[in-house]
Amino acid sequence: MKDLVLVLGDQLSPGLPGLRQLQPGDADILMAEVTAETEYVWHHRKKIAFIFSAMRHFAGELRAAGRHVIYRAFDETPPCPELASAVADALAAGNYKRLILTEPGEWRLRAEMESWEERFGLPVIILEDDRFICSHDDFNRWADGRKQLRMEYFYREMRQRTGLLMEGGKPAGGRWNFDSENRKPASGNLFMPQPFGAEPDAITRDVLDLVEARFPDGFGDLRPFRFAVTRADAEKALDHFIATALKDFGDYQDAMLKGEAFLYHSVLSAYINAGLLDPLDVCRRAEAAWQAGEAPLNAVEGFIRQIIGWREYVRGIYWREGPDYVRRNALEATRPLPDFYWSGETDMACLAAAIGQTRREAYAHHIQRLMVTGTFALIAGIDPHALHEWYLAVYIDAFEWVEAPNTIGMSQFADGGLLGSKPYAASGAYIDRMSDYCAGCRYDVKDKTGPKSCPFNALYWDFLDRNADRLRGNPRLGPVYKNWDRMDEAKRQAYRDRAEAVLKGL
Ligand code: FAD
Ligand code: DLZ
Ligand code: SF4
């Protein structure tokens, strides 16, 4: 009797534990495009197409390597409703001794899979996903007993463990972190790099037609579709990033520019998260570029920190904190998500730009997510769970283990400061400093409380005022509250009134 190995849409790695431990003759592989996975949030149509096409290509590669793959395509009528029904059908059709799984990237599926042994009456083995650098046990060992979890300290351990950018046990360049050099605004540039784009092949074209036909009311633009869907093309995207953008990644990491969706970002997150690229390998390639003198240390350190630092850290927190993490709401924010998060139709030029490109590309870079859509929702008091579902839907790289801690923790402070030390609240001045959005906006970023004043300005102070009981004690906000306290009451009231008008207008 053989084993049955289920491979999910974000587990497309030949080194996946469930695949590398079994010989081709010992196991059949099951992959399934199923309705439930396309419906748990209103996924961007590019995201559905990316997952389906990458799954189909991966199944082809497995077959070419001599594996037997049972593939349930969405074109079956009716499509397979959920992963459990795909498993049930495969078990009914074959004679299997065990079901082998690699742990999924969310609590929802994890809980479901834990019920499968009883449901299907055969041993179900759930293997730890060791495509990450830090195991659950290692993260818990690091976190246990600490008063505060802070990414920077976790990151230093990951540097030591991987040896990345380490020289004789010390950080290369004498510092762990070069962020102080990384906050430059960018300016338009004819030679701005663009991410690698793949021409859709016949498999991708079929998937695009399928998604167009089956998700006519889906979110976002399906075409043009230029994402890589194979390991080979994802490798090309990595090479392309290292050759064209890595050297400027650090300097312009926090910059935003009208009409430039990608700037010097790598646009590799979807490939890493789906398993097409290995995170450690990506980091070693960036390190090699620094060693070869092709990219400066501030860029390479910043890039590597995002992957072995932030990416591993947020995952550790997601699994450590449990399934209720996505429901946390420390600031008790309850305002519904404004419709313009879906339509992009708002006069606020920064939000229109970030959401417009999200609709077109299924991509926004970190500062757009954190300091535009994230900050606005935070200071407007939007329900963090509704916002979480939005981020989980609209980005091609969105899987709950990485999206939820970034949204609930980093961006909305809804975990009360567990993941990060302060809320990312800001007035329009931040966006004005880091972007060219304000120049073309209907609102005036310099105006604080007038009818045309930038909405971020009043909402910022109103947020601090509304949440004073919860936030005043935060040491990083002490100076800000001092400024608020020093303002005369008429000015404070003008901020409150303008904020009320903005919020009514949502
Ligand atoms: P780059 O800027 O080129 O960074 C390099 C790589 O570092 C990324 O590919 C990614 O793998 C990793 N990385 C960078 N920042 C983070 C981070 N904060 N957390 C984890 N990994 C990071 N990232 C996702 O992969 N999926 C998500 O669903 C997601 N949701 C987010 C939601 C919010 C509210 C915020 C503020 C951030 C979110 N991020 C998410 C993190 C980050 O914005 C994206 O990883 C990044 O924008 C992807 O673009 P890139 O590949 O060009 O990244
Ligand atoms: C995101 C996604 C989509 C849209 N469709 C599928 C699918 O049909 N089959 C599948 O195995 N996986 C899909 N995925 C990815 C899963 O939702 C993902 O594995 C879980 O969210 C866990 O991270
Ligand atoms: Fe955004 Fe305010 Fe600038 Fe307009 S003025 S782009 S709303 S920060």
Short mmCIF file of N, CA and C and ligand atoms in Angstrom, two decimals, residues 6-12 30-41 43-44 47-49 51-52 55 71-72 74 80 83 103-110 113 131 215 273 319 392 396 398-401, ligand 2:
data_model
loop_
_atom_site.label_atom_id
_atom_site.label_comp_id
_atom_site.label_asym_id
_atom_site.label_seq_id
_atom_site.Cartn_x
_atom_site.Cartn_y
_atom_site.Cartn_z
N LEU A 6 -0.74 15.07 0.22
CA LEU A 6 -1.46 16.25 -0.26
C LEU A 6 -0.48 17.43 -0.35
N VAL A 7 -0.48 18.11 -1.49
CA VAL A 7 0.37 19.30 -1.66
C VAL A 7 -0.55 20.49 -1.94
N LEU A 8 -0.44 21.52 -1.10
CA LEU A 8 -1.31 22.70 -1.24
C LEU A 8 -0.72 23.72 -2.21
N GLY A 9 -1.55 24.70 -2.53
CA GLY A 9 -1.18 25.70 -3.53
C GLY A 9 -0.01 26.59 -3.13
N ASP A 10 0.34 26.62 -1.84
CA ASP A 10 1.53 27.39 -1.44
C ASP A 10 2.61 26.44 -0.90
N GLN A 11 2.60 25.22 -1.42
CA GLN A 11 3.61 24.24 -1.00
C GLN A 11 4.34 23.67 -2.22
N LEU A 12 4.65 24.54 -3.17
CA LEU A 12 5.12 24.06 -4.47
C LEU A 12 6.65 23.95 -4.51
N LEU A 30 -1.47 14.25 -4.29
CA LEU A 30 -2.78 14.84 -4.60
C LEU A 30 -2.66 16.36 -4.58
N MET A 31 -3.12 16.98 -5.66
CA MET A 31 -3.21 18.44 -5.70
C MET A 31 -4.61 18.78 -6.18
N ALA A 32 -5.22 19.82 -5.61
CA ALA A 32 -6.62 20.09 -5.97
C ALA A 32 -6.92 21.58 -5.99
N GLU A 33 -7.48 22.02 -7.10
CA GLU A 33 -8.01 23.39 -7.19
C GLU A 33 -9.45 23.30 -6.71
N VAL A 34 -9.76 23.92 -5.58
CA VAL A 34 -11.07 23.69 -4.97
C VAL A 34 -11.78 25.00 -4.66
N THR A 35 -13.11 24.93 -4.68
CA THR A 35 -13.92 26.13 -4.49
C THR A 35 -13.63 26.81 -3.16
N ALA A 36 -13.57 26.02 -2.08
CA ALA A 36 -13.45 26.64 -0.74
C ALA A 36 -12.20 27.52 -0.65
N GLU A 37 -11.10 27.09 -1.26
CA GLU A 37 -9.87 27.89 -1.16
C GLU A 37 -9.95 29.17 -1.99
N THR A 38 -10.82 29.16 -2.98
CA THR A 38 -10.95 30.40 -3.77
C THR A 38 -11.96 31.36 -3.14
N GLU A 39 -12.66 30.88 -2.09
CA GLU A 39 -13.77 31.70 -1.57
C GLU A 39 -13.62 32.17 -0.14
N TYR A 40 -12.56 31.74 0.59
CA TYR A 40 -12.52 32.13 2.02
C TYR A 40 -12.31 33.62 2.19
N VAL A 41 -11.75 34.28 1.19
CA VAL A 41 -11.83 35.74 1.07
C VAL A 41 -12.01 36.04 -0.42
N HIS A 43 -10.50 36.81 -3.06
CA HIS A 43 -9.14 36.90 -3.60
C HIS A 43 -9.07 37.70 -4.90
N HIS A 44 -7.98 38.41 -5.05
CA HIS A 44 -7.65 39.05 -6.33
C HIS A 44 -7.60 37.96 -7.41
N LYS A 47 -4.29 36.52 -8.09
CA LYS A 47 -3.80 35.58 -7.08
C LYS A 47 -4.32 34.16 -7.38
N ILE A 48 -5.59 34.08 -7.73
CA ILE A 48 -6.16 32.75 -8.06
C ILE A 48 -5.43 32.19 -9.28
N ALA A 49 -5.22 33.04 -10.29
CA ALA A 49 -4.55 32.57 -11.51
C ALA A 49 -3.12 32.13 -11.20
N ILE A 51 -1.87 31.00 -8.36
CA ILE A 51 -1.84 29.74 -7.61
C ILE A 51 -2.18 28.57 -8.54
N PHE A 52 -3.25 28.72 -9.31
CA PHE A 52 -3.66 27.60 -10.17
C PHE A 52 -2.56 27.29 -11.20
N MET A 55 0.42 25.75 -9.56
CA MET A 55 0.11 24.36 -9.17
C MET A 55 0.19 23.43 -10.38
N TYR A 71 -4.55 15.08 -10.01
CA TYR A 71 -4.75 16.53 -10.07
C TYR A 71 -6.22 16.84 -10.31
N ARG A 72 -6.83 17.55 -9.38
CA ARG A 72 -8.24 17.94 -9.55
C ARG A 72 -8.28 19.39 -10.03
N PHE A 74 -9.95 22.91 -11.58
CA PHE A 74 -11.16 23.69 -11.33
C PHE A 74 -12.14 23.58 -12.49
N CYS A 80 -14.32 20.60 -7.53
CA CYS A 80 -14.24 19.94 -6.23
C CYS A 80 -14.49 21.00 -5.14
N LEU A 83 -10.87 20.88 0.00
CA LEU A 83 -9.73 19.96 0.04
C LEU A 83 -10.14 18.61 0.62
N GLU A 103 2.25 20.86 7.22
CA GLU A 103 1.36 21.81 7.90
C GLU A 103 1.04 22.98 6.99
N PRO A 104 -0.23 23.41 6.99
CA PRO A 104 -0.63 24.51 6.12
C PRO A 104 -0.27 25.85 6.74
N GLY A 105 -0.55 26.94 6.03
CA GLY A 105 -0.16 28.27 6.48
C GLY A 105 -1.26 29.01 7.22
N GLU A 106 -2.27 28.31 7.67
CA GLU A 106 -3.27 28.98 8.49
C GLU A 106 -3.94 28.04 9.47
N TRP A 107 -4.43 28.65 10.55
CA TRP A 107 -5.10 27.86 11.60
C TRP A 107 -6.36 27.18 11.06
N ARG A 108 -7.09 27.86 10.16
CA ARG A 108 -8.34 27.30 9.62
C ARG A 108 -8.11 25.90 9.06
N LEU A 109 -7.10 25.77 8.17
CA LEU A 109 -6.84 24.47 7.54
C LEU A 109 -6.18 23.51 8.52
N ARG A 110 -5.35 24.05 9.38
CA ARG A 110 -4.65 23.19 10.37
C ARG A 110 -5.71 22.47 11.21
N MET A 113 -7.44 19.80 9.19
CA MET A 113 -6.59 18.62 8.94
C MET A 113 -6.46 17.75 10.19
N ARG A 131 10.57 24.60 5.38
CA ARG A 131 11.07 25.58 4.42
C ARG A 131 11.34 26.91 5.11
N PHE A 215 -14.72 33.53 -12.47
CA PHE A 215 -14.72 34.60 -11.45
C PHE A 215 -15.01 35.95 -12.11
N ASN A 273 6.65 32.74 -0.91
CA ASN A 273 5.55 32.19 -0.10
C ASN A 273 4.94 30.94 -0.73
N TRP A 319 1.93 31.63 14.77
CA TRP A 319 1.67 30.29 15.30
C TRP A 319 1.73 30.27 16.83
N LEU A 392 -5.74 40.02 3.17
CA LEU A 392 -5.61 38.60 2.82
C LEU A 392 -6.14 38.35 1.40
N ILE A 396 -1.14 39.24 -4.01
CA ILE A 396 -0.79 37.95 -4.59
C ILE A 396 0.02 37.10 -3.60
N ALA A 398 -0.51 36.95 -0.33
CA ALA A 398 -1.18 36.94 0.98
C ALA A 398 -1.59 35.53 1.43
N PHE A 399 -0.96 35.08 2.47
CA PHE A 399 -1.36 33.87 3.18
C PHE A 399 -1.40 34.26 4.65
N GLU A 400 -2.31 33.63 5.40
CA GLU A 400 -2.62 34.19 6.71
C GLU A 400 -1.43 34.25 7.65
N TRP A 401 -0.53 33.26 7.61
CA TRP A 401 0.59 33.25 8.56
C TRP A 401 1.45 34.50 8.45
C1 DLZ B 2 -4.93 30.74 -2.16
C2 DLZ B 2 -5.31 29.41 -2.74
C3 DLZ B 2 -6.29 29.34 -3.74
C4 DLZ B 2 -6.93 30.56 -4.30
N1 DLZ B 2 -6.68 28.17 -4.24
C5 DLZ B 2 -6.13 27.02 -3.79
C6 DLZ B 2 -6.56 25.76 -4.27
O1 DLZ B 2 -7.47 25.65 -5.07
N2 DLZ B 2 -5.94 24.66 -3.79
C7 DLZ B 2 -4.95 24.71 -2.86
O2 DLZ B 2 -4.41 23.67 -2.48
N3 DLZ B 2 -4.55 25.91 -2.37
C8 DLZ B 2 -5.10 27.04 -2.80
N4 DLZ B 2 -4.73 28.24 -2.29
C9 DLZ B 2 -3.72 28.26 -1.22
C10 DLZ B 2 -4.33 27.85 0.14
O3 DLZ B 2 -5.41 28.71 0.44
C11 DLZ B 2 -3.24 27.90 1.20
O4 DLZ B 2 -2.54 26.69 1.10
C12 DLZ B 2 -3.75 28.03 2.59
O5 DLZ B 2 -4.29 29.32 2.76
C13 DLZ B 2 -2.67 27.82 3.63
O6 DLZ B 2 -1.65 28.77 3.51
#
